[in-house]
């Protein structure tokens, strides 16, 4: 595998640090941390440049907080100056690693978010017979159990600049023997790198043609029940020996029973958002929470749930203003529902 070197000076040039600051401030300009950094922008960027090139740079302690949806997790929020450094690294390493990822690897990749992942999954399902099977797999406590030693070796397979790798791995450090912080920009890229061997194992060794993965959830589609049982055992052995990971759960079922994946309940001819999302949508409409309502509508834009959601908007008194790209009549939404999602694509 070809390795790329001499990246330290490119990554931490004054020009790249400034562009990283431009990236880091998107959506954060009203936040105090961003404002404080901007009040002495030149001085702060120069201080970062000097610290990094002197070898004295270390990320500052995280601010920790807990979120409870969709499940309880501890989030590690980095200081703004460290967000800038992460963006500087990301700008250089992402194109290098992205070339090694398969097309069916989704999440935090350009053009490969949840919508694309769901569409690809349904596309595969439509090519299968109703009595063919799917094997759905989920890694146990993925971010909390990533082996940082293995991660470093995977990074070094493509990056041979030790100074850059040292700083990259500083953003993977935690006060636990294993795991990486949830909340760092680079943690998402590290997740892609860490699971990349699994993708190539499934595609090259198991030779499964219809396969999709979103972070630590992945599905093999259109195989027999015997293959599901055989491949599950082979994947369990691979992730244990190569990555020190364990499965949280696995599901084997026929295509006709649909899939619950990346926030959608999907069948060959229809797709709905999860029931909890509909419950949350109704709650947000009652509370007149504009941003939350629009966000869930965006999630449901190409699903059969749209009809129900417009019914909720009609039934509950609210002041929600729907953007033009979401507007459709109840009749259009009803047609969309019965047309199996074909009406508003």
mmCIF file with all atom_site columns, C-alpha atoms in Angstrom, residues 180-336:
data_model
loop_
_atom_site.group_PDB
_atom_site.id
_atom_site.type_symbol
_atom_site.label_atom_id
_atom_site.label_alt_id
_atom_site.label_comp_id
_atom_site.label_asym_id
_atom_site.label_entity_id
_atom_site.label_seq_id
_atom_site.pdbx_PDB_ins_code
_atom_site.Cartn_x
_atom_site.Cartn_y
_atom_site.Cartn_z
_atom_site.occupancy
_atom_site.B_iso_or_equiv
_atom_site.pdbx_formal_charge
_atom_site.auth_seq_id
_atom_site.auth_comp_id
_atom_site.auth_asym_id
_atom_site.auth_atom_id
_atom_site.pdbx_PDB_model_num
ATOM 1   C CA . UNK A 1 180 ? -11.839 7.610   21.250 1.00 0.00 ? 180 UNK A CA 1
ATOM 2   C CA . UNK A 1 181 ? -13.793 10.773  22.177 1.00 0.00 ? 181 UNK A CA 1
ATOM 3   C CA . UNK A 1 182 ? -17.245 11.278  20.671 1.00 0.00 ? 182 UNK A CA 1
ATOM 4   C CA . UNK A 1 183 ? -17.446 14.911  19.584 1.00 0.00 ? 183 UNK A CA 1
ATOM 5   C CA . UNK A 1 184 ? -14.165 15.402  17.739 1.00 0.00 ? 184 UNK A CA 1
ATOM 6   C CA . UNK A 1 185 ? -14.295 16.065  14.001 1.00 0.00 ? 185 UNK A CA 1
ATOM 7   C CA . UNK A 1 186 ? -11.481 13.558  13.518 1.00 0.00 ? 186 UNK A CA 1
ATOM 8   C CA . UNK A 1 187 ? -13.266 10.817  15.486 1.00 0.00 ? 187 UNK A CA 1
ATOM 9   C CA . UNK A 1 188 ? -15.684 10.385  12.582 1.00 0.00 ? 188 UNK A CA 1
ATOM 10  C CA . UNK A 1 189 ? -12.787 9.928   10.167 1.00 0.00 ? 189 UNK A CA 1
ATOM 11  C CA . UNK A 1 190 ? -11.078 7.531   12.578 1.00 0.00 ? 190 UNK A CA 1
ATOM 12  C CA . UNK A 1 191 ? -14.274 5.451   12.675 1.00 0.00 ? 191 UNK A CA 1
ATOM 13  C CA . UNK A 1 192 ? -14.205 5.189   8.874  1.00 0.00 ? 192 UNK A CA 1
ATOM 14  C CA . UNK A 1 193 ? -10.540 4.177   8.932  1.00 0.00 ? 193 UNK A CA 1
ATOM 15  C CA . UNK A 1 194 ? -11.044 1.624   11.705 1.00 0.00 ? 194 UNK A CA 1
ATOM 16  C CA . UNK A 1 195 ? -13.956 -0.149  10.007 1.00 0.00 ? 195 UNK A CA 1
ATOM 17  C CA . UNK A 1 196 ? -12.426 -0.031  6.520  1.00 0.00 ? 196 UNK A CA 1
ATOM 18  C CA . UNK A 1 197 ? -10.819 -3.508  6.916  1.00 0.00 ? 197 UNK A CA 1
ATOM 19  C CA . UNK A 1 198 ? -14.283 -4.949  7.650  1.00 0.00 ? 198 UNK A CA 1
ATOM 20  C CA . UNK A 1 199 ? -15.632 -3.504  4.389  1.00 0.00 ? 199 UNK A CA 1
ATOM 21  C CA . UNK A 1 200 ? -12.818 -5.034  2.359  1.00 0.00 ? 200 UNK A CA 1
ATOM 22  C CA . UNK A 1 201 ? -13.195 -8.366  4.164  1.00 0.00 ? 201 UNK A CA 1
ATOM 23  C CA . UNK A 1 202 ? -16.911 -8.538  3.325  1.00 0.00 ? 202 UNK A CA 1
ATOM 24  C CA . UNK A 1 203 ? -16.412 -7.435  -0.295 1.00 0.00 ? 203 UNK A CA 1
ATOM 25  C CA . UNK A 1 204 ? -13.156 -9.239  -1.165 1.00 0.00 ? 204 UNK A CA 1
ATOM 26  C CA . UNK A 1 205 ? -13.126 -12.359 1.003  1.00 0.00 ? 205 UNK A CA 1
ATOM 27  C CA . UNK A 1 206 ? -16.835 -13.059 1.503  1.00 0.00 ? 206 UNK A CA 1
ATOM 28  C CA . UNK A 1 207 ? -17.540 -11.568 -1.940 1.00 0.00 ? 207 UNK A CA 1
ATOM 29  C CA . UNK A 1 208 ? -20.903 -10.110 -0.912 1.00 0.00 ? 208 UNK A CA 1
ATOM 30  C CA . UNK A 1 209 ? -22.080 -7.805  -3.701 1.00 0.00 ? 209 UNK A CA 1
ATOM 31  C CA . UNK A 1 210 ? -24.937 -6.094  -1.847 1.00 0.00 ? 210 UNK A CA 1
ATOM 32  C CA . UNK A 1 211 ? -23.500 -4.593  1.316  1.00 0.00 ? 211 UNK A CA 1
ATOM 33  C CA . UNK A 1 212 ? -23.863 -1.236  3.109  1.00 0.00 ? 212 UNK A CA 1
ATOM 34  C CA . UNK A 1 213 ? -22.316 0.164   6.278  1.00 0.00 ? 213 UNK A CA 1
ATOM 35  C CA . UNK A 1 214 ? -23.065 3.264   8.312  1.00 0.00 ? 214 UNK A CA 1
ATOM 36  C CA . UNK A 1 215 ? -20.420 3.721   11.044 1.00 0.00 ? 215 UNK A CA 1
ATOM 37  C CA . UNK A 1 216 ? -20.768 0.520   13.132 1.00 0.00 ? 216 UNK A CA 1
ATOM 38  C CA . UNK A 1 217 ? -24.057 -0.733  11.645 1.00 0.00 ? 217 UNK A CA 1
ATOM 39  C CA . UNK A 1 218 ? -23.757 -2.864  8.504  1.00 0.00 ? 218 UNK A CA 1
ATOM 40  C CA . UNK A 1 219 ? -25.977 -5.095  6.425  1.00 0.00 ? 219 UNK A CA 1
ATOM 41  C CA . UNK A 1 220 ? -25.389 -7.949  3.971  1.00 0.00 ? 220 UNK A CA 1
ATOM 42  C CA . UNK A 1 221 ? -28.328 -8.130  1.546  1.00 0.00 ? 221 UNK A CA 1
ATOM 43  C CA . UNK A 1 222 ? -29.698 -10.806 -0.770 1.00 0.00 ? 222 UNK A CA 1
ATOM 44  C CA . UNK A 1 223 ? -27.991 -13.912 0.602  1.00 0.00 ? 223 UNK A CA 1
ATOM 45  C CA . UNK A 1 224 ? -29.290 -17.282 1.802  1.00 0.00 ? 224 UNK A CA 1
ATOM 46  C CA . UNK A 1 225 ? -29.973 -18.175 5.432  1.00 0.00 ? 225 UNK A CA 1
ATOM 47  C CA . UNK A 1 226 ? -27.035 -20.597 5.434  1.00 0.00 ? 226 UNK A CA 1
ATOM 48  C CA . UNK A 1 227 ? -24.775 -17.826 4.158  1.00 0.00 ? 227 UNK A CA 1
ATOM 49  C CA . UNK A 1 228 ? -26.070 -15.505 6.908  1.00 0.00 ? 228 UNK A CA 1
ATOM 50  C CA . UNK A 1 229 ? -25.054 -18.024 9.568  1.00 0.00 ? 229 UNK A CA 1
ATOM 51  C CA . UNK A 1 230 ? -21.680 -18.744 7.962  1.00 0.00 ? 230 UNK A CA 1
ATOM 52  C CA . UNK A 1 231 ? -20.775 -15.095 7.257  1.00 0.00 ? 231 UNK A CA 1
ATOM 53  C CA . UNK A 1 232 ? -21.819 -13.982 10.743 1.00 0.00 ? 232 UNK A CA 1
ATOM 54  C CA . UNK A 1 233 ? -19.350 -16.391 12.327 1.00 0.00 ? 233 UNK A CA 1
ATOM 55  C CA . UNK A 1 234 ? -16.587 -15.343 9.919  1.00 0.00 ? 234 UNK A CA 1
ATOM 56  C CA . UNK A 1 235 ? -17.205 -11.644 10.630 1.00 0.00 ? 235 UNK A CA 1
ATOM 57  C CA . UNK A 1 236 ? -17.251 -12.256 14.402 1.00 0.00 ? 236 UNK A CA 1
ATOM 58  C CA . UNK A 1 237 ? -13.874 -13.996 14.134 1.00 0.00 ? 237 UNK A CA 1
ATOM 59  C CA . UNK A 1 238 ? -12.426 -11.262 11.880 1.00 0.00 ? 238 UNK A CA 1
ATOM 60  C CA . UNK A 1 239 ? -13.408 -8.279  14.039 1.00 0.00 ? 239 UNK A CA 1
ATOM 61  C CA . UNK A 1 240 ? -12.236 -10.086 17.183 1.00 0.00 ? 240 UNK A CA 1
ATOM 62  C CA . UNK A 1 241 ? -8.795  -11.038 15.860 1.00 0.00 ? 241 UNK A CA 1
ATOM 63  C CA . UNK A 1 242 ? -8.078  -7.978  13.707 1.00 0.00 ? 242 UNK A CA 1
ATOM 64  C CA . UNK A 1 243 ? -9.826  -5.140  15.580 1.00 0.00 ? 243 UNK A CA 1
ATOM 65  C CA . UNK A 1 244 ? -10.539 -6.386  19.126 1.00 0.00 ? 244 UNK A CA 1
ATOM 66  C CA . UNK A 1 245 ? -14.241 -5.680  18.635 1.00 0.00 ? 245 UNK A CA 1
ATOM 67  C CA . UNK A 1 246 ? -17.384 -7.640  19.496 1.00 0.00 ? 246 UNK A CA 1
ATOM 68  C CA . UNK A 1 247 ? -20.867 -7.719  18.001 1.00 0.00 ? 247 UNK A CA 1
ATOM 69  C CA . UNK A 1 248 ? -23.644 -6.101  19.995 1.00 0.00 ? 248 UNK A CA 1
ATOM 70  C CA . UNK A 1 249 ? -26.433 -7.776  18.064 1.00 0.00 ? 249 UNK A CA 1
ATOM 71  C CA . UNK A 1 250 ? -27.272 -9.390  14.758 1.00 0.00 ? 250 UNK A CA 1
ATOM 72  C CA . UNK A 1 251 ? -30.528 -10.013 12.914 1.00 0.00 ? 251 UNK A CA 1
ATOM 73  C CA . UNK A 1 252 ? -31.287 -12.517 10.166 1.00 0.00 ? 252 UNK A CA 1
ATOM 74  C CA . UNK A 1 253 ? -34.572 -12.059 8.322  1.00 0.00 ? 253 UNK A CA 1
ATOM 75  C CA . UNK A 1 254 ? -36.188 -12.237 4.909  1.00 0.00 ? 254 UNK A CA 1
ATOM 76  C CA . UNK A 1 255 ? -36.203 -9.248  2.559  1.00 0.00 ? 255 UNK A CA 1
ATOM 77  C CA . UNK A 1 256 ? -40.018 -9.098  2.688  1.00 0.00 ? 256 UNK A CA 1
ATOM 78  C CA . UNK A 1 257 ? -39.907 -8.260  6.401  1.00 0.00 ? 257 UNK A CA 1
ATOM 79  C CA . UNK A 1 258 ? -38.026 -5.036  5.708  1.00 0.00 ? 258 UNK A CA 1
ATOM 80  C CA . UNK A 1 259 ? -35.107 -3.406  7.478  1.00 0.00 ? 259 UNK A CA 1
ATOM 81  C CA . UNK A 1 260 ? -34.745 -0.974  10.378 1.00 0.00 ? 260 UNK A CA 1
ATOM 82  C CA . UNK A 1 261 ? -31.623 0.947   9.385  1.00 0.00 ? 261 UNK A CA 1
ATOM 83  C CA . UNK A 1 262 ? -30.173 4.485   9.587  1.00 0.00 ? 262 UNK A CA 1
ATOM 84  C CA . UNK A 1 263 ? -33.380 5.927   11.028 1.00 0.00 ? 263 UNK A CA 1
ATOM 85  C CA . UNK A 1 264 ? -35.783 4.382   8.505  1.00 0.00 ? 264 UNK A CA 1
ATOM 86  C CA . UNK A 1 265 ? -38.088 1.351   8.344  1.00 0.00 ? 265 UNK A CA 1
ATOM 87  C CA . UNK A 1 266 ? -37.518 0.207   4.773  1.00 0.00 ? 266 UNK A CA 1
ATOM 88  C CA . UNK A 1 267 ? -39.220 -2.247  2.436  1.00 0.00 ? 267 UNK A CA 1
ATOM 89  C CA . UNK A 1 268 ? -38.754 -2.784  -1.295 1.00 0.00 ? 268 UNK A CA 1
ATOM 90  C CA . UNK A 1 269 ? -41.619 -0.423  -2.266 1.00 0.00 ? 269 UNK A CA 1
ATOM 91  C CA . UNK A 1 270 ? -41.989 1.893   0.730  1.00 0.00 ? 270 UNK A CA 1
ATOM 92  C CA . UNK A 1 271 ? -40.072 3.597   3.491  1.00 0.00 ? 271 UNK A CA 1
ATOM 93  C CA . UNK A 1 272 ? -41.087 5.240   6.778  1.00 0.00 ? 272 UNK A CA 1
ATOM 94  C CA . UNK A 1 273 ? -39.230 7.132   9.458  1.00 0.00 ? 273 UNK A CA 1
ATOM 95  C CA . UNK A 1 274 ? -39.136 5.411   12.827 1.00 0.00 ? 274 UNK A CA 1
ATOM 96  C CA . UNK A 1 275 ? -42.168 5.632   15.104 1.00 0.00 ? 275 UNK A CA 1
ATOM 97  C CA . UNK A 1 276 ? -40.186 7.536   17.701 1.00 0.00 ? 276 UNK A CA 1
ATOM 98  C CA . UNK A 1 277 ? -39.382 10.203  15.099 1.00 0.00 ? 277 UNK A CA 1
ATOM 99  C CA . UNK A 1 278 ? -43.111 10.613  14.356 1.00 0.00 ? 278 UNK A CA 1
ATOM 100 C CA . UNK A 1 279 ? -43.802 10.891  18.082 1.00 0.00 ? 279 UNK A CA 1
ATOM 101 C CA . UNK A 1 280 ? -41.058 13.503  18.406 1.00 0.00 ? 280 UNK A CA 1
ATOM 102 C CA . UNK A 1 281 ? -42.390 15.364  15.361 1.00 0.00 ? 281 UNK A CA 1
ATOM 103 C CA . UNK A 1 282 ? -45.870 15.635  16.903 1.00 0.00 ? 282 UNK A CA 1
ATOM 104 C CA . UNK A 1 283 ? -44.346 16.868  20.155 1.00 0.00 ? 283 UNK A CA 1
ATOM 105 C CA . UNK A 1 284 ? -42.242 19.513  18.379 1.00 0.00 ? 284 UNK A CA 1
ATOM 106 C CA . UNK A 1 285 ? -45.277 20.738  16.390 1.00 0.00 ? 285 UNK A CA 1
ATOM 107 C CA . UNK A 1 286 ? -47.249 21.168  19.626 1.00 0.00 ? 286 UNK A CA 1
ATOM 108 C CA . UNK A 1 287 ? -44.373 23.179  21.081 1.00 0.00 ? 287 UNK A CA 1
ATOM 109 C CA . UNK A 1 288 ? -44.005 25.308  17.911 1.00 0.00 ? 288 UNK A CA 1
ATOM 110 C CA . UNK A 1 289 ? -40.322 24.396  17.605 1.00 0.00 ? 289 UNK A CA 1
ATOM 111 C CA . UNK A 1 290 ? -39.644 25.507  14.040 1.00 0.00 ? 290 UNK A CA 1
ATOM 112 C CA . UNK A 1 291 ? -36.051 24.252  13.658 1.00 0.00 ? 291 UNK A CA 1
ATOM 113 C CA . UNK A 1 292 ? -36.811 20.782  15.068 1.00 0.00 ? 292 UNK A CA 1
ATOM 114 C CA . UNK A 1 293 ? -39.891 20.371  12.877 1.00 0.00 ? 293 UNK A CA 1
ATOM 115 C CA . UNK A 1 294 ? -37.984 21.342  9.723  1.00 0.00 ? 294 UNK A CA 1
ATOM 116 C CA . UNK A 1 295 ? -35.121 19.011  10.680 1.00 0.00 ? 295 UNK A CA 1
ATOM 117 C CA . UNK A 1 296 ? -37.444 15.991  11.036 1.00 0.00 ? 296 UNK A CA 1
ATOM 118 C CA . UNK A 1 297 ? -39.247 16.936  7.819  1.00 0.00 ? 297 UNK A CA 1
ATOM 119 C CA . UNK A 1 298 ? -35.882 16.938  6.067  1.00 0.00 ? 298 UNK A CA 1
ATOM 120 C CA . UNK A 1 299 ? -35.184 13.480  7.435  1.00 0.00 ? 299 UNK A CA 1
ATOM 121 C CA . UNK A 1 300 ? -38.582 12.284  6.130  1.00 0.00 ? 300 UNK A CA 1
ATOM 122 C CA . UNK A 1 301 ? -38.549 14.129  2.801  1.00 0.00 ? 301 UNK A CA 1
ATOM 123 C CA . UNK A 1 302 ? -38.397 11.031  0.573  1.00 0.00 ? 302 UNK A CA 1
ATOM 124 C CA . UNK A 1 303 ? -40.462 8.683   2.740  1.00 0.00 ? 303 UNK A CA 1
ATOM 125 C CA . UNK A 1 304 ? -44.064 7.539   2.937  1.00 0.00 ? 304 UNK A CA 1
ATOM 126 C CA . UNK A 1 305 ? -44.315 9.149   6.386  1.00 0.00 ? 305 UNK A CA 1
ATOM 127 C CA . UNK A 1 306 ? -44.715 12.565  4.767  1.00 0.00 ? 306 UNK A CA 1
ATOM 128 C CA . UNK A 1 307 ? -48.490 12.189  4.460  1.00 0.00 ? 307 UNK A CA 1
ATOM 129 C CA . UNK A 1 308 ? -48.888 11.517  8.182  1.00 0.00 ? 308 UNK A CA 1
ATOM 130 C CA . UNK A 1 309 ? -46.667 14.450  9.035  1.00 0.00 ? 309 UNK A CA 1
ATOM 131 C CA . UNK A 1 310 ? -48.719 16.880  6.975  1.00 0.00 ? 310 UNK A CA 1
ATOM 132 C CA . UNK A 1 311 ? -51.828 15.530  8.683  1.00 0.00 ? 311 UNK A CA 1
ATOM 133 C CA . UNK A 1 312 ? -50.213 16.352  12.030 1.00 0.00 ? 312 UNK A CA 1
ATOM 134 C CA . UNK A 1 313 ? -49.413 19.885  10.848 1.00 0.00 ? 313 UNK A CA 1
ATOM 135 C CA . UNK A 1 314 ? -53.035 20.334  9.786  1.00 0.00 ? 314 UNK A CA 1
ATOM 136 C CA . UNK A 1 315 ? -54.555 18.865  12.942 1.00 0.00 ? 315 UNK A CA 1
ATOM 137 C CA . UNK A 1 316 ? -52.474 20.666  15.567 1.00 0.00 ? 316 UNK A CA 1
ATOM 138 C CA . UNK A 1 317 ? -52.653 24.430  15.861 1.00 0.00 ? 317 UNK A CA 1
ATOM 139 C CA . UNK A 1 318 ? -49.175 25.835  15.259 1.00 0.00 ? 318 UNK A CA 1
ATOM 140 C CA . UNK A 1 319 ? -47.195 28.712  13.803 1.00 0.00 ? 319 UNK A CA 1
ATOM 141 C CA . UNK A 1 320 ? -44.679 26.556  11.938 1.00 0.00 ? 320 UNK A CA 1
ATOM 142 C CA . UNK A 1 321 ? -43.576 28.011  8.597  1.00 0.00 ? 321 UNK A CA 1
ATOM 143 C CA . UNK A 1 322 ? -42.664 25.313  6.091  1.00 0.00 ? 322 UNK A CA 1
ATOM 144 C CA . UNK A 1 323 ? -39.920 26.198  3.555  1.00 0.00 ? 323 UNK A CA 1
ATOM 145 C CA . UNK A 1 324 ? -40.917 26.111  -0.108 1.00 0.00 ? 324 UNK A CA 1
ATOM 146 C CA . UNK A 1 325 ? -38.890 22.991  -0.836 1.00 0.00 ? 325 UNK A CA 1
ATOM 147 C CA . UNK A 1 326 ? -40.998 21.078  1.722  1.00 0.00 ? 326 UNK A CA 1
ATOM 148 C CA . UNK A 1 327 ? -44.380 22.424  0.741  1.00 0.00 ? 327 UNK A CA 1
ATOM 149 C CA . UNK A 1 328 ? -46.896 20.160  -0.912 1.00 0.00 ? 328 UNK A CA 1
ATOM 150 C CA . UNK A 1 329 ? -50.640 19.802  -0.696 1.00 0.00 ? 329 UNK A CA 1
ATOM 151 C CA . UNK A 1 330 ? -52.282 17.078  1.344  1.00 0.00 ? 330 UNK A CA 1
ATOM 152 C CA . UNK A 1 331 ? -53.388 15.533  -1.944 1.00 0.00 ? 331 UNK A CA 1
ATOM 153 C CA . UNK A 1 332 ? -49.779 15.393  -3.169 1.00 0.00 ? 332 UNK A CA 1
ATOM 154 C CA . UNK A 1 333 ? -48.638 13.855  0.112  1.00 0.00 ? 333 UNK A CA 1
ATOM 155 C CA . UNK A 1 334 ? -51.433 11.284  -0.093 1.00 0.00 ? 334 UNK A CA 1
ATOM 156 C CA . UNK A 1 335 ? -50.421 10.415  -3.656 1.00 0.00 ? 335 UNK A CA 1
ATOM 157 C CA . UNK A 1 336 ? -46.829 10.082  -2.442 1.00 0.00 ? 336 UNK A CA 1
#
